[in-house]
Short mmCIF file of C-alpha atoms and ligand atoms in Angstrom, two decimals:
data_model
loop_
_atom_site.label_atom_id
_atom_site.label_comp_id
_atom_site.label_asym_id
_atom_site.label_seq_id
_atom_site.Cartn_x
_atom_site.Cartn_y
_atom_site.Cartn_z
CA UNK A 981 0.00 0.04 -0.02
CA UNK A 982 1.31 3.60 -0.96
CA UNK A 983 1.77 6.54 1.85
CA UNK A 984 -1.52 8.14 0.49
CA UNK A 985 -3.99 5.28 1.03
CA UNK A 986 -2.31 4.94 4.35
CA UNK A 987 -2.55 8.46 5.44
CA UNK A 988 -6.39 8.65 4.05
CA UNK A 989 -7.26 5.40 6.21
CA UNK A 990 -5.50 6.73 9.32
CA UNK A 991 -7.35 10.04 8.88
CA UNK A 992 -10.76 8.46 8.41
CA UNK A 993 -9.99 6.42 11.58
CA UNK A 994 -9.22 9.48 13.68
CA UNK A 995 -12.63 10.67 12.66
CA UNK A 996 -14.52 7.30 13.25
CA UNK A 997 -13.17 7.12 16.71
CA UNK A 998 -10.22 9.96 17.58
CA UNK A 999 -7.84 8.19 19.54
CA UNK A 1000 -4.31 9.19 21.36
CA UNK A 1001 -2.49 12.66 20.87
CA UNK A 1002 -3.52 12.77 17.14
CA UNK A 1003 -7.11 11.91 18.02
CA UNK A 1004 -7.26 14.67 20.71
CA UNK A 1005 -5.73 17.19 18.30
CA UNK A 1006 -8.45 16.20 15.33
CA UNK A 1007 -11.14 16.78 17.88
CA UNK A 1008 -10.00 20.24 18.39
CA UNK A 1009 -9.82 21.00 14.96
CA UNK A 1010 -13.39 19.64 14.59
CA UNK A 1011 -14.58 22.19 17.00
CA UNK A 1012 -13.47 25.08 14.99
CA UNK A 1013 -14.44 23.18 11.54
CA UNK A 1014 -17.73 22.11 12.54
CA UNK A 1015 -18.74 25.33 14.62
CA UNK A 1016 -21.39 26.39 11.88
CA UNK A 1017 -23.21 23.06 11.76
CA UNK A 1018 -22.90 22.57 15.29
CA UNK A 1019 -24.84 25.90 16.24
CA UNK A 1020 -27.44 25.50 13.52
CA UNK A 1021 -28.23 21.79 14.59
CA UNK A 1022 -28.68 23.03 18.24
CA UNK A 1023 -30.94 25.87 16.74
CA UNK A 1024 -32.91 23.18 15.03
CA UNK A 1025 -33.89 21.14 18.30
CA UNK A 1026 -35.56 24.60 19.91
CA UNK A 1027 -34.16 23.50 23.08
CA UNK A 1028 -36.12 24.58 25.81
CA UNK A 1029 -34.65 25.38 29.45
CA UNK A 1030 -36.06 22.19 31.18
CA UNK A 1031 -35.23 19.71 28.31
CA UNK A 1032 -33.02 16.44 29.09
CA UNK A 1033 -30.89 16.61 25.78
CA UNK A 1034 -28.77 13.92 24.44
CA UNK A 1035 -25.94 14.17 21.97
CA UNK A 1036 -24.34 10.92 20.28
CA UNK A 1037 -20.82 11.35 18.96
CA UNK A 1038 -19.90 14.79 20.59
CA UNK A 1039 -16.34 14.88 19.69
CA UNK A 1040 -14.58 17.52 21.77
CA UNK A 1041 -17.73 18.81 23.53
CA UNK A 1042 -18.64 21.78 21.43
CA UNK A 1043 -22.39 20.67 21.01
CA UNK A 1044 -22.62 19.77 24.60
CA UNK A 1045 -21.44 23.14 25.73
CA UNK A 1046 -24.22 25.03 23.53
CA UNK A 1047 -26.79 22.37 24.82
CA UNK A 1048 -26.34 23.02 28.15
CA UNK A 1049 -26.33 26.82 27.93
CA UNK A 1050 -29.86 26.46 26.34
CA UNK A 1051 -31.22 23.75 28.78
CA UNK A 1052 -30.53 26.07 31.69
CA UNK A 1053 -32.57 24.13 34.28
CA UNK A 1054 -32.55 20.86 32.26
CA UNK A 1055 -29.47 18.22 31.80
CA UNK A 1056 -27.38 17.19 28.99
CA UNK A 1057 -25.99 13.51 28.49
CA UNK A 1058 -23.68 12.26 25.67
CA UNK A 1059 -22.29 9.19 24.51
CA UNK A 1060 -19.25 8.57 22.42
CA UNK A 1061 -17.28 5.66 20.99
CA UNK A 1062 -14.04 7.31 21.53
CA UNK A 1063 -12.27 7.59 25.41
CA UNK A 1064 -10.31 10.35 24.31
CA UNK A 1065 -13.42 12.50 23.16
CA UNK A 1066 -15.17 11.72 26.68
CA UNK A 1067 -11.89 13.21 28.26
CA UNK A 1068 -11.79 16.24 25.89
CA UNK A 1069 -15.56 16.95 26.26
CA UNK A 1070 -15.27 16.63 29.68
CA UNK A 1071 -12.49 18.94 30.01
CA UNK A 1072 -14.07 21.48 27.55
CA UNK A 1073 -17.29 21.61 30.19
CA UNK A 1074 -15.62 20.86 33.25
CA UNK A 1075 -17.72 23.25 35.50
CA UNK A 1076 -20.91 22.19 34.11
CA UNK A 1077 -19.83 18.31 34.53
CA UNK A 1078 -18.71 18.99 38.04
CA UNK A 1079 -22.39 20.65 38.84
CA UNK A 1080 -23.85 17.67 37.59
CA UNK A 1081 -25.54 19.18 34.86
CA UNK A 1082 -23.60 17.02 32.27
CA UNK A 1083 -22.89 13.37 32.14
CA UNK A 1084 -20.57 12.15 29.29
CA UNK A 1085 -19.58 8.49 28.91
CA UNK A 1086 -18.03 6.00 26.56
CA UNK A 1087 -20.51 4.18 24.63
CA UNK A 1088 -22.01 3.29 21.03
CA UNK A 1089 -25.26 4.21 19.53
CA UNK A 1090 -26.27 0.65 18.94
CA UNK A 1091 -26.78 0.00 22.80
CA UNK A 1092 -27.53 3.45 24.50
CA UNK A 1093 -27.47 2.97 28.35
CA UNK A 1094 -30.71 4.96 29.04
CA UNK A 1095 -34.07 3.94 29.86
CA UNK A 1096 -36.67 4.46 27.15
CA UNK A 1097 -38.38 7.96 26.65
CA UNK A 1098 -35.26 9.68 28.86
CA UNK A 1099 -34.77 12.76 26.49
CA UNK A 1100 -36.69 15.57 24.92
CA UNK A 1101 -34.10 16.37 22.36
CA UNK A 1102 -31.30 14.19 20.63
CA UNK A 1103 -28.57 15.48 18.14
CA UNK A 1104 -25.75 13.65 16.30
CA UNK A 1105 -23.65 15.66 13.86
CA UNK A 1106 -20.99 14.33 11.37
CA UNK A 1107 -21.53 10.45 12.95
CA UNK A 1108 -23.99 8.73 10.80
CA UNK A 1109 -21.57 7.90 8.24
CA UNK A 1110 -19.80 5.78 11.00
CA UNK A 1111 -22.97 3.85 12.11
CA UNK A 1112 -22.18 0.14 11.66
CA UNK A 1113 -25.75 -0.82 11.94
CA UNK A 1114 -28.10 2.17 10.84
CA UNK A 1115 -31.17 0.42 11.76
CA UNK A 1116 -30.29 -0.51 14.98
CA UNK A 1117 -29.10 2.92 15.87
CA UNK A 1118 -32.40 4.44 14.82
CA UNK A 1119 -34.36 2.26 17.05
CA UNK A 1120 -32.18 3.03 19.86
CA UNK A 1121 -32.85 7.27 19.55
CA UNK A 1122 -36.29 6.42 19.10
CA UNK A 1123 -36.36 4.02 22.15
CA UNK A 1124 -34.94 6.99 24.72
CA UNK A 1125 -36.60 9.89 22.86
CA UNK A 1126 -39.88 10.98 24.64
CA UNK A 1127 -43.37 11.23 22.96
CA UNK A 1128 -43.38 14.71 21.69
CA UNK A 1129 -39.39 14.86 21.48
CA UNK A 1130 -37.20 15.83 18.47
CA UNK A 1131 -34.05 14.21 17.01
CA UNK A 1132 -31.81 15.89 14.51
CA UNK A 1133 -29.26 14.17 12.59
CA UNK A 1134 -26.72 16.33 10.79
CA UNK A 1135 -24.22 15.28 7.58
CA UNK A 1136 -22.46 16.63 5.06
CA UNK A 1137 -23.54 15.59 1.55
CA UNK A 1138 -21.26 17.76 -1.00
CA UNK A 1139 -18.82 20.40 -1.44
CA UNK A 1140 -18.98 23.74 -3.39
CA UNK A 1141 -16.61 24.09 -6.27
CA UNK A 1142 -14.99 27.22 -7.14
CA UNK A 1143 -17.67 27.82 -9.90
CA UNK A 1144 -20.00 27.87 -7.13
CA UNK A 1145 -21.80 24.60 -7.90
CA UNK A 1146 -22.29 22.03 -5.35
CA UNK A 1147 -20.72 18.68 -6.16
CA UNK A 1148 -22.73 15.92 -4.39
CA UNK A 1149 -21.01 12.98 -2.64
CA UNK A 1150 -22.66 10.22 -3.81
CA UNK A 1151 -22.13 7.82 -0.63
CA UNK A 1152 -23.40 10.24 1.59
CA UNK A 1153 -26.48 11.28 -0.59
CA UNK A 1154 -27.31 7.61 -0.94
CA UNK A 1155 -26.72 6.97 2.73
CA UNK A 1156 -29.40 9.87 3.11
CA UNK A 1157 -31.99 8.84 0.66
CA UNK A 1158 -31.86 5.21 0.99
CA UNK A 1159 -31.12 4.59 4.62
CA UNK A 1160 -31.43 7.23 6.75
CA UNK A 1161 -34.74 8.95 5.61
CA UNK A 1162 -36.61 5.53 4.79
CA UNK A 1163 -35.23 4.14 8.02
CA UNK A 1164 -36.38 6.92 10.43
CA UNK A 1165 -39.86 6.76 8.70
CA UNK A 1166 -40.26 2.84 9.27
CA UNK A 1167 -38.70 3.12 12.89
CA UNK A 1168 -41.79 5.20 13.65
CA UNK A 1169 -40.50 8.84 13.59
CA UNK A 1170 -43.14 11.22 12.01
CA UNK A 1171 -42.56 14.48 9.97
CA UNK A 1172 -39.43 13.21 8.87
CA UNK A 1173 -38.01 16.33 6.92
CA UNK A 1174 -34.65 17.52 5.55
CA UNK A 1175 -33.05 20.95 6.27
CA UNK A 1176 -30.50 22.59 4.36
CA UNK A 1177 -27.64 23.81 6.51
CA UNK A 1178 -24.93 26.34 6.02
CA UNK A 1179 -21.90 26.10 4.02
CA UNK A 1180 -19.06 25.19 6.15
CA UNK A 1181 -15.71 25.66 4.68
CA UNK A 1182 -17.63 24.90 1.13
CA UNK A 1183 -19.00 21.75 2.65
CA UNK A 1184 -22.71 21.61 2.37
CA UNK A 1185 -24.45 20.17 5.47
CA UNK A 1186 -28.15 18.96 5.88
CA UNK A 1187 -30.08 17.73 8.90
CA UNK A 1188 -32.85 15.01 8.91
CA UNK A 1189 -35.28 15.99 11.53
CA UNK A 1190 -37.88 13.61 13.18
CA UNK A 1191 -40.39 13.93 15.74
CA UNK A 1192 -41.70 11.09 17.96
C1 SAM B 1650 -16.30 13.13 12.85
S1 SAM B 1650 -16.55 13.16 14.52
C2 SAM B 1650 -17.53 14.52 15.13
C3 SAM B 1650 -17.66 15.27 16.32
C4 SAM B 1650 -18.61 16.12 16.52
N1 SAM B 1650 -20.03 15.55 16.38
C5 SAM B 1650 -18.12 17.15 15.72
O1 SAM B 1650 -19.15 17.43 14.75
O2 SAM B 1650 -17.32 18.00 15.78
C6 SAM B 1650 -17.47 11.71 14.88
C7 SAM B 1650 -17.59 11.27 16.55
O3 SAM B 1650 -18.64 10.33 16.57
C8 SAM B 1650 -17.91 9.25 17.40
N2 SAM B 1650 -18.54 7.89 16.99
C9 SAM B 1650 -18.59 7.47 15.95
N3 SAM B 1650 -19.29 6.17 15.77
C10 SAM B 1650 -19.99 6.16 17.05
C11 SAM B 1650 -20.84 5.30 17.46
N4 SAM B 1650 -21.36 4.23 16.83
N5 SAM B 1650 -21.45 5.85 18.61
C12 SAM B 1650 -20.94 6.61 19.17
N6 SAM B 1650 -20.26 7.73 18.71
C13 SAM B 1650 -19.45 7.47 17.67
C14 SAM B 1650 -16.47 9.54 17.30
O4 SAM B 1650 -15.69 8.86 18.15
C15 SAM B 1650 -16.28 10.95 16.78
O5 SAM B 1650 -16.10 11.45 18.10
#
């Protein structure tokens, strides 16, 4: 194998599950790079002061911080596959973690360690590409969401070129159209819809919203 495929593979792996010092650095880069769509996704959830909020795949914890500011009388919980990200996000949100307003732990979306109907709002940003079993993941999100609750799943589906045209990323677009949206409807989410997000470093993002 040449050097470039090796580096690409390493880079992919560091986004799938950031590890070690490089993983920590990647997490901090993502805080900066994903800021527009993270703010936008948090807004889409319309978080109320008393809400219980879950973020799956919180990375270095920017979304957790934004959600905590909005759920000022509620609580925010998070699950991430990466131990390094649990540490980074806990450090970024140290005061609220210490106060018991945030609880972050390592885990997989396919087995969420929460009781049924625990959360009013759930978000997940740039993680769906890595879910090994989409239908099981959607089943878990539906299970832990309260009736009347809302989920927002944000992903990138393309990039704007120099001529201002969007070059669609076919695998991402297929994931969206053939697995994510139909899978959500099949699971029982209602009012499943697509929102167009901000361009972030020329990347175009969308969110799939579903209600329970
Ligand atoms: C590309 S990063 C995005 C992080 C953050 N949401 C952001 O936008 O900056 C993907 C994150 O999802 C986590 N992740 C990947 N697969 C996961 C899974 N199956 N369950 C929970 N977390 C997962 C990774 O550990 C990583 O922190």
